[in-house]
Coordinates of C-alpha atoms and ligand atoms in Angstrom, one line a residue:
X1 CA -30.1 -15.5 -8.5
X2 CA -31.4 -19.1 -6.9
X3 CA -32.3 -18.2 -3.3
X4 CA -33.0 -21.8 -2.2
X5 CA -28.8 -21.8 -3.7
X6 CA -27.9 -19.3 -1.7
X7 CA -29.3 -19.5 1.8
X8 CA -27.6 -23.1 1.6
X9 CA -24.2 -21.9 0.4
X10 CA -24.8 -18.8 3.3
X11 CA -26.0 -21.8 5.7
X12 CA -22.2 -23.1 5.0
X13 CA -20.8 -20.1 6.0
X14 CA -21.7 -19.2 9.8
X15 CA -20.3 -16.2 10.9
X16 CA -18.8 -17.1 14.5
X17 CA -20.9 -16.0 17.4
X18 CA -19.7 -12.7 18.7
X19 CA -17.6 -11.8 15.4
X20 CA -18.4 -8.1 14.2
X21 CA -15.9 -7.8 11.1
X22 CA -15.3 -4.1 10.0
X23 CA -13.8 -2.9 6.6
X24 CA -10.7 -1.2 7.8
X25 CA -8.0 0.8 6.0
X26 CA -7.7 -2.2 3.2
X27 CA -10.5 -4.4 3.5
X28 CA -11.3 -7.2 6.3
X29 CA -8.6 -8.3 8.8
X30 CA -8.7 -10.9 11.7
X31 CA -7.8 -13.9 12.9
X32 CA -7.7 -16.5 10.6
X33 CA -9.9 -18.7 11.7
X34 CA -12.7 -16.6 12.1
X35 CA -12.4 -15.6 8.9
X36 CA -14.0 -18.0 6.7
X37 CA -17.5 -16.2 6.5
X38 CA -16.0 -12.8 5.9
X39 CA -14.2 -14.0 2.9
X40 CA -17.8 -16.4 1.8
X41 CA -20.1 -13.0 1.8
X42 CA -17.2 -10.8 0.1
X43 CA -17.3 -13.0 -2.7
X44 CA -20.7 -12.3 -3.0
X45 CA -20.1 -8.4 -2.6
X46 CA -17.6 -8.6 -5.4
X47 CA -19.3 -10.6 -7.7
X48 CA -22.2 -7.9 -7.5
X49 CA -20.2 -5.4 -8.1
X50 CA -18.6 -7.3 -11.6
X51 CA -22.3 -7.6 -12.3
X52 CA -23.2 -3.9 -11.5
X53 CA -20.0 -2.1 -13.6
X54 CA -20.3 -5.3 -16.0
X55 CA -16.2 -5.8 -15.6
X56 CA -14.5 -8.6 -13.9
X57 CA -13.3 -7.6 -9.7
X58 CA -10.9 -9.1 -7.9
X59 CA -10.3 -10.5 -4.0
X60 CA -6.9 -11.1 -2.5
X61 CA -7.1 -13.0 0.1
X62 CA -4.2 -12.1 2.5
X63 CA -3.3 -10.2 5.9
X64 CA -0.5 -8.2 4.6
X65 CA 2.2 -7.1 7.0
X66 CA 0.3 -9.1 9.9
X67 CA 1.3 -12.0 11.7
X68 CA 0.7 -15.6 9.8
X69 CA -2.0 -17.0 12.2
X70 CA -4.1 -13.5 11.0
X71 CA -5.4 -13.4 7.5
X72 CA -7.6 -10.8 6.0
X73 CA -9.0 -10.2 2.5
X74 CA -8.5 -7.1 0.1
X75 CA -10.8 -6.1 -2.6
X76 CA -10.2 -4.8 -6.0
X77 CA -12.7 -2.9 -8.8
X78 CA -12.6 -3.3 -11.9
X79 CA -9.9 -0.3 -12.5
X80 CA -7.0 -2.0 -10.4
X81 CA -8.0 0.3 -7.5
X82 CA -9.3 -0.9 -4.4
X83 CA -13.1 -1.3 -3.7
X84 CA -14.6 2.1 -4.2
X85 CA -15.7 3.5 -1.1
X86 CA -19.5 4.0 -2.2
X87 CA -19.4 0.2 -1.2
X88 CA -17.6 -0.1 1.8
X89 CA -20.9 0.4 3.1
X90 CA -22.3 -3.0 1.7
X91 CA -19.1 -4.8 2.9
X92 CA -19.6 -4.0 6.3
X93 CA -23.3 -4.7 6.2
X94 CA -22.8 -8.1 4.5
X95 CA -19.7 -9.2 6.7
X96 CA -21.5 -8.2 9.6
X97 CA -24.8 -10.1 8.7
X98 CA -25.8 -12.5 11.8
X99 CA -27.3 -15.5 9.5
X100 CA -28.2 -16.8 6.8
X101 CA -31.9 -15.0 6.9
X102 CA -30.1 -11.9 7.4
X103 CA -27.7 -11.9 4.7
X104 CA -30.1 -13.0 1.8
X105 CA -32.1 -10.1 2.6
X106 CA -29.1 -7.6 2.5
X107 CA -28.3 -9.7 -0.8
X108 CA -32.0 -8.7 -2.5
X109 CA -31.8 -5.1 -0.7
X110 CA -28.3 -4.4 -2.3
X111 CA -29.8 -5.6 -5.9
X112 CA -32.5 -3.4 -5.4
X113 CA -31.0 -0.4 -4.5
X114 CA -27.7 -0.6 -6.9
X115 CA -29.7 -1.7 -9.7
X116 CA -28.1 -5.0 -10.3
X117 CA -28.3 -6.7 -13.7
X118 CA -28.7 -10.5 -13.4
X119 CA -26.1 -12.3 -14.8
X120 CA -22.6 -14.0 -14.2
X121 CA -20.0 -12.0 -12.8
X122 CA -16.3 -12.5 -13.2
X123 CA -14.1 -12.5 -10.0
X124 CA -10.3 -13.6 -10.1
X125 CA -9.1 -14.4 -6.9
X126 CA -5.8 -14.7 -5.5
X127 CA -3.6 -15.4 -2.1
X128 CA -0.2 -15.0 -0.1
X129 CA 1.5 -17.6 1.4
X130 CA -0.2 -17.3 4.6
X131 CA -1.8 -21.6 5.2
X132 CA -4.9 -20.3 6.0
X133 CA -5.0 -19.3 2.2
X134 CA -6.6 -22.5 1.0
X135 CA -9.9 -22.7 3.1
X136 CA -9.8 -19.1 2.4
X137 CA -10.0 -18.8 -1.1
X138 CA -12.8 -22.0 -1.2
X139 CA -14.7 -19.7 0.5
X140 CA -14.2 -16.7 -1.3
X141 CA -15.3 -18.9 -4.6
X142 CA -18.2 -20.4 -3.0
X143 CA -19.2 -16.6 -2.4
X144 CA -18.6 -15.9 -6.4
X145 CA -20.8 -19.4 -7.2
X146 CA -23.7 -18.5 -4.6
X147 CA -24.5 -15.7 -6.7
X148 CA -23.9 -17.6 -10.0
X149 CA -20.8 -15.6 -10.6
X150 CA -17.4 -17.4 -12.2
X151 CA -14.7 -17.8 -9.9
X152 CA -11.3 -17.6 -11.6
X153 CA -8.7 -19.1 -9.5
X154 CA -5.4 -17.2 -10.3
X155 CA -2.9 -18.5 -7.6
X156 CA -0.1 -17.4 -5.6
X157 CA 0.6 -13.7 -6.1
X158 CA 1.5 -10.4 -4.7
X159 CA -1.3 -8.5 -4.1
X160 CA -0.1 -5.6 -6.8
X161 CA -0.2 -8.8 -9.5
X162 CA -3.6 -9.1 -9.1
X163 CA -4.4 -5.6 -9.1
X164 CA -2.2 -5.1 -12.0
X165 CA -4.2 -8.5 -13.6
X166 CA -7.9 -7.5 -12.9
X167 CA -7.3 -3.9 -14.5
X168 CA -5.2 -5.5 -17.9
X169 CA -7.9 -7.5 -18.1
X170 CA -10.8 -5.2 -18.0
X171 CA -8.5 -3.0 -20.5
X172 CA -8.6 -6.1 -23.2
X173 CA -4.4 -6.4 -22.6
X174 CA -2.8 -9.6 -22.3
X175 CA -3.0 -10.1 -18.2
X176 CA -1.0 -13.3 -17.5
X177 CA 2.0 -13.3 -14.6
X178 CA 4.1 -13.1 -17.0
X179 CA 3.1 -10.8 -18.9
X180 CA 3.2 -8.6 -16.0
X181 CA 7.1 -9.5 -15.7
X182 CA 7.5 -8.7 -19.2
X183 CA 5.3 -5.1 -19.1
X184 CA 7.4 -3.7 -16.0
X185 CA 10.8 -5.7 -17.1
X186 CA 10.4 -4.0 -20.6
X187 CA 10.3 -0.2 -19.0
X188 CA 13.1 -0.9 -16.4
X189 CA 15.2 -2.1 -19.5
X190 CA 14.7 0.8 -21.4
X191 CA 15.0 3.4 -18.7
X192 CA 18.6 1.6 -17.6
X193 CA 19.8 1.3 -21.1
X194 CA 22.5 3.8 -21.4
X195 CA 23.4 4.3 -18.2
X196 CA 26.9 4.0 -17.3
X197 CA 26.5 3.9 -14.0
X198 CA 28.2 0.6 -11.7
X199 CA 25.3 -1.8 -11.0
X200 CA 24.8 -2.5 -7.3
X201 CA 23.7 -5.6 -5.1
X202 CA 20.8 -5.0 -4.0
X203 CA 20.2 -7.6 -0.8
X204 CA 16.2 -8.0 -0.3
X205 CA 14.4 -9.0 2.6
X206 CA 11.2 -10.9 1.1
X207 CA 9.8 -11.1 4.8
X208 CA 9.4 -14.6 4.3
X209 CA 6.4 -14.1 2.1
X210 CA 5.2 -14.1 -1.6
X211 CA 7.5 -11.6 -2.4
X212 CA 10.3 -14.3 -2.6
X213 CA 9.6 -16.1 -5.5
X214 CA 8.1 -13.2 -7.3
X215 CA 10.9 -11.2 -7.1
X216 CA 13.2 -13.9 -8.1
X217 CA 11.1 -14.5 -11.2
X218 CA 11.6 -10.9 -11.9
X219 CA 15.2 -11.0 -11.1
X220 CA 15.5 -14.1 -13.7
X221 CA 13.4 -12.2 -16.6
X222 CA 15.8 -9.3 -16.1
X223 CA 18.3 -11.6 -16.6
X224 CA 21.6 -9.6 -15.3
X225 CA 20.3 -6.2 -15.4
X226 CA 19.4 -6.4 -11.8
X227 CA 21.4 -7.9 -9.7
X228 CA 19.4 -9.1 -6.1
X229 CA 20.2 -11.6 -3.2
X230 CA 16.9 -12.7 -1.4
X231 CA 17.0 -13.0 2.1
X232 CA 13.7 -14.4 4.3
X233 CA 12.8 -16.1 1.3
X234 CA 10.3 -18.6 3.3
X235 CA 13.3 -20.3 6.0
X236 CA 11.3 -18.3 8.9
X237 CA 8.4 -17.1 10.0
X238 CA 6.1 -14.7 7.8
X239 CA 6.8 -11.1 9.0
X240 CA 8.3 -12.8 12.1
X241 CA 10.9 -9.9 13.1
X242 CA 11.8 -9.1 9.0
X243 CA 9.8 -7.1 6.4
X244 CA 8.9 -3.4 5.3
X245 CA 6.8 -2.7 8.7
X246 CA 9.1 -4.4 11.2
X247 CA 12.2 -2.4 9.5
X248 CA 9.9 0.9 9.2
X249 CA 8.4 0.9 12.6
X250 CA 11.0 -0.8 14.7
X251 CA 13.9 0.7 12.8
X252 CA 15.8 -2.3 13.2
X253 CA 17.4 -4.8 10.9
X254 CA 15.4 -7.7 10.0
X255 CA 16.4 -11.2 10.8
X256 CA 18.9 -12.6 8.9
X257 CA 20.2 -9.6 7.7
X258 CA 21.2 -7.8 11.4
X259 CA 25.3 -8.2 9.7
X260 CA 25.0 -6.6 6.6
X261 CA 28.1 -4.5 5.7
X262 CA 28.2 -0.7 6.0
X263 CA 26.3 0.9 3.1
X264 CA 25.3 -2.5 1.2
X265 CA 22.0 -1.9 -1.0
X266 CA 19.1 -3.5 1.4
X267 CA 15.8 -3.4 1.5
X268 CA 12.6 -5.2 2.8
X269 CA 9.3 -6.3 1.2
X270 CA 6.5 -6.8 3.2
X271 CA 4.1 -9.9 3.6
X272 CA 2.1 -9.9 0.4
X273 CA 4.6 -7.0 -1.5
X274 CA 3.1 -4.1 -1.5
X275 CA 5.1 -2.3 0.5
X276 CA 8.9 -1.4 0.0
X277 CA 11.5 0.6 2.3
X278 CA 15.7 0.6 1.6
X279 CA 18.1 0.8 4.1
X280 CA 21.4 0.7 4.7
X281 CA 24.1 0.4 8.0
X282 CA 26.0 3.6 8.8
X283 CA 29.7 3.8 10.0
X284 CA 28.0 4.0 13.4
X285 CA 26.4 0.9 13.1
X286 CA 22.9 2.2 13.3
X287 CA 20.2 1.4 10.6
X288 CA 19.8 4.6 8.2
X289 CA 15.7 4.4 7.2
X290 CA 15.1 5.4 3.3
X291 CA 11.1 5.1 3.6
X292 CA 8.3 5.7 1.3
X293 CA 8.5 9.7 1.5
X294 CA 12.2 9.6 0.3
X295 CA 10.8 7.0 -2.2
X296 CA 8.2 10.0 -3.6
X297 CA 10.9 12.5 -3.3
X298 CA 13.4 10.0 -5.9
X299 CA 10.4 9.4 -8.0
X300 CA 10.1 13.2 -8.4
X301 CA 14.1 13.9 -9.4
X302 CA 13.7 11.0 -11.9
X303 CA 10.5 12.4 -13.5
X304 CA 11.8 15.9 -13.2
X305 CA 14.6 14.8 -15.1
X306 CA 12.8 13.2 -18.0
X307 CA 10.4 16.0 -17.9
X308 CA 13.0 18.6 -18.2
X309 CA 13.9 17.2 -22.0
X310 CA 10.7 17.3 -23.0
X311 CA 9.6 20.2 -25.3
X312 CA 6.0 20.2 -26.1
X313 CA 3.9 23.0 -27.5
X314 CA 1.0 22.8 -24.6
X315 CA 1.3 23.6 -20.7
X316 CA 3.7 21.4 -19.1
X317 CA 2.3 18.3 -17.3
X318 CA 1.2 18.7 -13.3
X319 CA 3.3 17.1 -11.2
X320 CA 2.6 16.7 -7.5
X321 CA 3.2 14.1 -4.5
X322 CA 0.2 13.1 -2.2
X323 CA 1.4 11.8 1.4
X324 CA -0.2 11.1 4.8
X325 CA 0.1 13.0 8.0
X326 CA 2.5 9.9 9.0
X327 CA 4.8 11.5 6.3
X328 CA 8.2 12.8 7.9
X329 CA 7.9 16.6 8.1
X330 CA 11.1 17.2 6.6
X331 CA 10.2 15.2 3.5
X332 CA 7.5 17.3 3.0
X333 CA 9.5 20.6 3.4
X334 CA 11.9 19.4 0.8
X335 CA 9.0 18.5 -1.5
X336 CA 7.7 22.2 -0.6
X337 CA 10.4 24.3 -0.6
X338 CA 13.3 22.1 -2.7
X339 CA 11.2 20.3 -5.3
X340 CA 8.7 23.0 -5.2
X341 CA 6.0 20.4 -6.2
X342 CA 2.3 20.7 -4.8
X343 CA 1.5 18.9 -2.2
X344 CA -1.7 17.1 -0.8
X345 CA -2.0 15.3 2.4
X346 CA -4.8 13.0 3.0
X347 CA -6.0 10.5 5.3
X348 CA -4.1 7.2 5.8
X349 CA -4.8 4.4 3.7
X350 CA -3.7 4.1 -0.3
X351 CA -7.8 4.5 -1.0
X352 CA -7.5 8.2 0.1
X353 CA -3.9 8.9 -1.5
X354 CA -4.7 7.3 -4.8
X355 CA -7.9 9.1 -5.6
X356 CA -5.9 12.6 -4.5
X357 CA -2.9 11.6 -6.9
X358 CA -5.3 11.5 -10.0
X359 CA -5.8 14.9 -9.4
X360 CA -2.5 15.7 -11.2
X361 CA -1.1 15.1 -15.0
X362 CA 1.6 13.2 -13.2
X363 CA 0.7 12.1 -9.1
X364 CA 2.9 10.6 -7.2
X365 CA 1.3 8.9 -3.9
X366 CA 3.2 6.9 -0.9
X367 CA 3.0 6.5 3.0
X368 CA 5.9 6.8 5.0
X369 CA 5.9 3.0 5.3
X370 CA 6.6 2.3 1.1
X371 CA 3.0 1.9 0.0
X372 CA 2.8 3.7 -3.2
X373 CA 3.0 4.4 -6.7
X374 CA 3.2 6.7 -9.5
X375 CA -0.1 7.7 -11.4
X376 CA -0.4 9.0 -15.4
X377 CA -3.6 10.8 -15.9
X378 CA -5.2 9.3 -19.6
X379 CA -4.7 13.0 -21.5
X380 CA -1.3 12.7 -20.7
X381 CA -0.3 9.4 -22.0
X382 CA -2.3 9.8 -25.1
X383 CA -0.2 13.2 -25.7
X384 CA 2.8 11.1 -25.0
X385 CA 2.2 8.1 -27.2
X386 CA 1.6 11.2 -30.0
X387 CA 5.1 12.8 -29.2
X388 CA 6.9 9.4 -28.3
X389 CA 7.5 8.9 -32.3
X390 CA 10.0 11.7 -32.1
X391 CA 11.0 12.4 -28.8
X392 CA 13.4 10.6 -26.0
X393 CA 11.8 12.1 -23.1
X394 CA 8.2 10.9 -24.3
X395 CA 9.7 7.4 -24.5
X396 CA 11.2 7.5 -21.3
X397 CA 7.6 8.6 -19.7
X398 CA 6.1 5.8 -21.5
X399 CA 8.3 3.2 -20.2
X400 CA 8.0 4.7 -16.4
X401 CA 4.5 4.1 -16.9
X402 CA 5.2 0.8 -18.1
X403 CA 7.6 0.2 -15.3
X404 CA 4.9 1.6 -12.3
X405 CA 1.9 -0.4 -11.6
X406 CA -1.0 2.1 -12.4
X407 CA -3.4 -0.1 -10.1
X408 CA -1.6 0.0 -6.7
X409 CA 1.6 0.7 -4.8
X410 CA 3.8 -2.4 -5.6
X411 CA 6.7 -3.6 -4.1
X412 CA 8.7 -4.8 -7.1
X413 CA 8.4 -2.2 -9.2
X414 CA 8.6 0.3 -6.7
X415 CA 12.3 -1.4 -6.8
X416 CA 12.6 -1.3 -10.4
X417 CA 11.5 2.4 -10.3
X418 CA 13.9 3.7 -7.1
X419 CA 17.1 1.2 -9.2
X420 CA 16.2 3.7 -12.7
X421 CA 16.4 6.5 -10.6
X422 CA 19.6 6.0 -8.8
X423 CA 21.3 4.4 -12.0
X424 CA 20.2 7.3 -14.3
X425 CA 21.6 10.0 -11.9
X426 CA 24.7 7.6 -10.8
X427 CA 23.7 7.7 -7.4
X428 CA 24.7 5.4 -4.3
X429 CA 22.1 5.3 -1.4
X430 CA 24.2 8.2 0.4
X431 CA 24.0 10.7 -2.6
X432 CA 19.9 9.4 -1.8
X433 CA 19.8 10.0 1.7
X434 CA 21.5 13.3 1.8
X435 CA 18.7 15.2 0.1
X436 CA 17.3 16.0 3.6
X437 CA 17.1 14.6 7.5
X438 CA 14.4 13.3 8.7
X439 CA 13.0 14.2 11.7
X440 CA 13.6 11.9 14.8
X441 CA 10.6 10.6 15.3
X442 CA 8.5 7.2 17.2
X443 CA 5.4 5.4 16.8
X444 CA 3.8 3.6 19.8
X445 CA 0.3 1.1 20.1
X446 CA -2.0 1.9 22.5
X447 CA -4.5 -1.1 23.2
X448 CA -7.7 0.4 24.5
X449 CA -11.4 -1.1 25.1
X450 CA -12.8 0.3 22.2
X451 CA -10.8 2.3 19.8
X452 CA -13.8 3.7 17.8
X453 CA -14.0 6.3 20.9
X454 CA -10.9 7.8 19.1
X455 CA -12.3 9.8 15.9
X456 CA -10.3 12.2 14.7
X457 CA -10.7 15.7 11.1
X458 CA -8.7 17.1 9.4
X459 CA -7.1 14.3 7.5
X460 CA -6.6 12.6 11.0
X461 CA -4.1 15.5 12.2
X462 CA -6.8 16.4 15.3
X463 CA -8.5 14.4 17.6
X464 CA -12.4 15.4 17.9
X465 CA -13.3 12.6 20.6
X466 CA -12.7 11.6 23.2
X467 CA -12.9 14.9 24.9
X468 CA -9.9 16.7 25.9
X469 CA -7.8 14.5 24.1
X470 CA -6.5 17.3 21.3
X471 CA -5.9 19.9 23.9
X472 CA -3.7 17.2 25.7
X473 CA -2.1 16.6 22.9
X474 CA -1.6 20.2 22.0
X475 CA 0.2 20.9 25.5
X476 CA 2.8 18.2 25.0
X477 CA 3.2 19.4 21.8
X478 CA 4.0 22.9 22.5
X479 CA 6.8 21.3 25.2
X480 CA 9.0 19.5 22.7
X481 CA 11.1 21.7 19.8
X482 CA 9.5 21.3 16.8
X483 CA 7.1 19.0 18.0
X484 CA 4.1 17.5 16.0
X485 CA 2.1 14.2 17.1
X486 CA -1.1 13.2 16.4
X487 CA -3.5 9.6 17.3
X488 CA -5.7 7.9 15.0
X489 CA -7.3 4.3 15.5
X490 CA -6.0 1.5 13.2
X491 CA -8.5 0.5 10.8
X492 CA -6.0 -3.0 10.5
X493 CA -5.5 -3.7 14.3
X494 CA -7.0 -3.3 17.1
X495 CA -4.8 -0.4 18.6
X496 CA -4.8 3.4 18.6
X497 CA -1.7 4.8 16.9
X498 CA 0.9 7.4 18.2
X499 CA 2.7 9.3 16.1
X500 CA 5.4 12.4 17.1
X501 CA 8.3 13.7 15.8
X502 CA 10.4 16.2 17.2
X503 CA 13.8 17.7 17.1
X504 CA 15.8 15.3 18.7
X505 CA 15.1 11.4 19.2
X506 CA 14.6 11.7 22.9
X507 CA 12.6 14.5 22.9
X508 CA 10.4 12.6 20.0
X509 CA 10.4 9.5 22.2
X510 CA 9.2 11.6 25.4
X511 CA 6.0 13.3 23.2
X512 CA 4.8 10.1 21.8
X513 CA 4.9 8.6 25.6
X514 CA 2.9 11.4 27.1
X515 CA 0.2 11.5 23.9
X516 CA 0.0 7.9 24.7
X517 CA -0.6 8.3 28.3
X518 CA -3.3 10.8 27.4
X519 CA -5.0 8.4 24.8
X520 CA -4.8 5.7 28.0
X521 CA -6.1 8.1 29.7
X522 CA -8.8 9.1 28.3
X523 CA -9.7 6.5 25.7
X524 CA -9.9 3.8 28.6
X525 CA -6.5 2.1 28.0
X526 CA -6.2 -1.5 28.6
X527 CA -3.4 -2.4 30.9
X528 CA -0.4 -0.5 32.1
X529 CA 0.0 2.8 31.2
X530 CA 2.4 3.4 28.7
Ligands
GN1_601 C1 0.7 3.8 10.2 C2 0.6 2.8 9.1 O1 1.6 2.4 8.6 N1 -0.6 2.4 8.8 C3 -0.9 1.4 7.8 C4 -1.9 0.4 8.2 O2 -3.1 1.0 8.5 P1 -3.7 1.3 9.9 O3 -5.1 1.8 9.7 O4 -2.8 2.4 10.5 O5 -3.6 0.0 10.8 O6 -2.0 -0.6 7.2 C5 -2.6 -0.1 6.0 C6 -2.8 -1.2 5.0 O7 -1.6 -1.8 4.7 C7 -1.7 1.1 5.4 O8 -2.3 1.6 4.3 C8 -1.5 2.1 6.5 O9 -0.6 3.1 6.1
MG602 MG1 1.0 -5.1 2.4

């Protein structure tokens, strides 16, 4: 390491007076502008951490579902998985350094105390659409050089792409774009084969973000197998009233899509295509959510179905779904009582779910809002390359896993995978939606002064602080049938979340005000009260 380098190349890199980045539920987010030294010092972060596992890492830089004048930056190990949360720590204390002084003394504090070889570490870097991208990604690379790491540029992608990259990589498999077409293309193609059933249009929202061209590059490899029309392909504004959260949270259609025809195929991507929900208009006219938890639950029939063919002389492989407590409670009564899977819930954020779903032979993780993915433990695909020679059913799991990016929850092959399941069971979205009801429930914002006063146990299901809050909460809980709610601060925004469900829409709509008067309350709410 050349400190005289690096002081200059921190030098470059101010952070803006007042600024206190924190790593949130997936990595850095803020407005874009102030952004630039955030992204500089985590490409120093992740080029010690190549250096330390002796791998290459990986930094998307992008804001996600957030508005296009924010930007943010996501962080990726060497397994695919997001940073592991040993160094969150290091994130926060580098992001948050004041200057230059400050930061290079972090820098030899963090070599000291991880051990850090010297040497050059490999970062590949990557972006959304979002124009703040540009100056971003400089940044990130000047981080990578400070340290005398090798920066390697890899473009416009979704942020599962590079996930999916960095780990094909560090696994000595081809890792190209499109290779990654061809890996998931090739399971979808031999997990639709022989089914007879009518192929659907499926109409896309791409929420006017990378998803667009990515899908469509997709679409093309699978060259009339899957049939997609891409709406919000880039004509408006980045999430601007479209995409997976708009459609999940507001449950309203998304722009340019507010006339599609009773029970057409639709769903929505969000900014940087991680994230997928389906849909469809009712006879009513009202929007009919198919979220991530109905997702899981259709991910479970189709492996139960494979699974169910498969003879095999040891125990039979673990299957089980991990969700959050945002997770409709009917969904997870189904999985309970229906499915009669195990369950784990744990706190939001894929970090959390992921490293519970590798507790299982087969885990299947997603949050109600589409973020998720199916996970093969390494015993089990070894057994199944071993019985794939003579059996269907081991072939089948083998192109799943193929088909479901084993780094992170991804948009386009969550769509590949929810198509193979309704295709092989000759389904139609209703046949889908009819496994269970969801719960009416609402999700409200609550800007306070400082949402850290909010801290919350028991995988964010009870409030500790402030005060008083939990018993509030408990109160309005007990007056509403079937009532649940529970408030958690964002780690992406700077809000405190409501969530409630309850028997009936109004009486779900009436919990979530009161918990949020009680978070105003008590949590010094800024403005009116809701
Ligand atoms: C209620 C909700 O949808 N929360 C989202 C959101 O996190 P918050 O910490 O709630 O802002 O963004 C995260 C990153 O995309 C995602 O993992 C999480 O599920
Ligand atoms: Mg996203």
């Amino acid at each position: 390491m050349d400190l005289a380098q690096l002081m200059e190349a921190c030098n470059q890199y101010a952070k803006p007076a007042g600024f206190r980045p924190a790593y949130g539920t997936a990595g850095f987010r803020a407005e874009a502008s102030l952004l630039h030294s955030t992204v500089f010092r985590c490409g120093l972060l992740m080029a010690a951490r190549a250096l330390k596992t002796g791998a290459a890492t990986g930094l998307v830089v992008t804001a996600s579902h957030n508005p296009v004048t924010d930007n943010g930056v996501k962080l990726v190990e060497p397994t695919g998985y997001m940073l592991d949360q040993s160094w969150e720590a290091w994130a926060d204390k580098l992001a948050d350094a004041e200057d230059a002084e400050a930061l290079c003394a972090i820098i030899r504090d963090l070599y000291q105390k991880e051990d850090i070889p010297y040497g050059s570490g490999v970062v590949m870097l990557a972006h959304d659409t979002r124009p703040s991208a540009e100056e971003l990604i400089k940044a990130a690379g000047s981080g990578v050089k400070a340290l005398g790491g090798l920066p390697i540029v890899c473009g416009l992608l979704t942020t599962p792409q590079l996930h999916w990259m960095v780990r094909h990589c560090n696994n000595s498999l081809k890792h190209t774009e499109s290779c990654y077409y061809e890996e998931i293309a090739t399971g979808f193609s031999h997990l639709v084969h022989s089914c007879k059933a009518k192929r659907q249009v499926l109409t896309v929202d791409c929420a006017n973000g990378v998803g667009a061209e990515k899908l469509k590059a997709l679409a093309e490899r699978l060259s009339g197998k899957l049939d997609v029309t891409l709406r919000s392909t880039g004509e408006g504004g980045l999430n601007d009233g479209c995409g997976a959260d708009y459609v999940q949270k507001e449950r309203r259609f998304p722009a340019g899509m507010e006339d599609c025809q009773n029970g057409a195929r639709c769903a929505s991507l969000d900014g940087d295509a991680d994230r997928l929900v389906y849909f469809q208009r009712l006879p009513g006219g009202q929007l009919q959510l198919l979220d991530g938890d109905r997702i899981a639950v259709l991910a479970a029939l189709l492996i139960r179905d494979i699974l169910d063919r498969l003879s095999h002389d040891a125990a039979s492989p673990s299957v089980g779904i991990v969700q959050t407590a945002y997770a409709n409670g009917a969904s997870s009564q189904y999985i309970r009582e229906q499915l009669r899977l195990e369950t784990a819930v744990t706190a939001t954020g894929v970090k959390h779910l992921h490293a519970a779903a590798e507790r299982f032979d087969i885990g299947i993780y997603f949050e109600a809002n589409g973020h998720g993915t199916v996970l093969f433990r390494p015993a089990l695909i070894e057994r199944l390359h071993k019985l794939g020679d003579s059996q269907e059913a081991a072939k089948d799991l083998l192109a799943l896993l193929g088909m479901v990016n084993q780094a992170v929850g991804d948009a386009l092959s969550g769509i590949l995978l929810v198509e193979a399941a309704l295709r092989r069971r000759q389904w139609g979205l209703n046949d889908w939606a009819q496994l269970y009801t969801d719960l009416p429930s609402r999700q409200l914002k609550v800007k306070v002064k400082d949402r850290s006063v909010v801290t919350t146990a028991d995988a964010e299901t009870r409030a500790v602080t402030p005060e008083g809050l939990q018993s509030r909460i408990n109160e309005s809980v007990r007056g509403a049938p079937s009532g649940r709610a529970f408030v958690r601060p964002s780690g992406t925004e700077d809000v405190v979340r409501v969530y409630a469900e309850a028997q009936t829409q109004q009486a779900a709509d009436k919990l979530a005000q009161q918990v949020a008067r009680h978070v105003h309350e008590l949590a010094a709410g800024i403005g009116a009260a809701p």
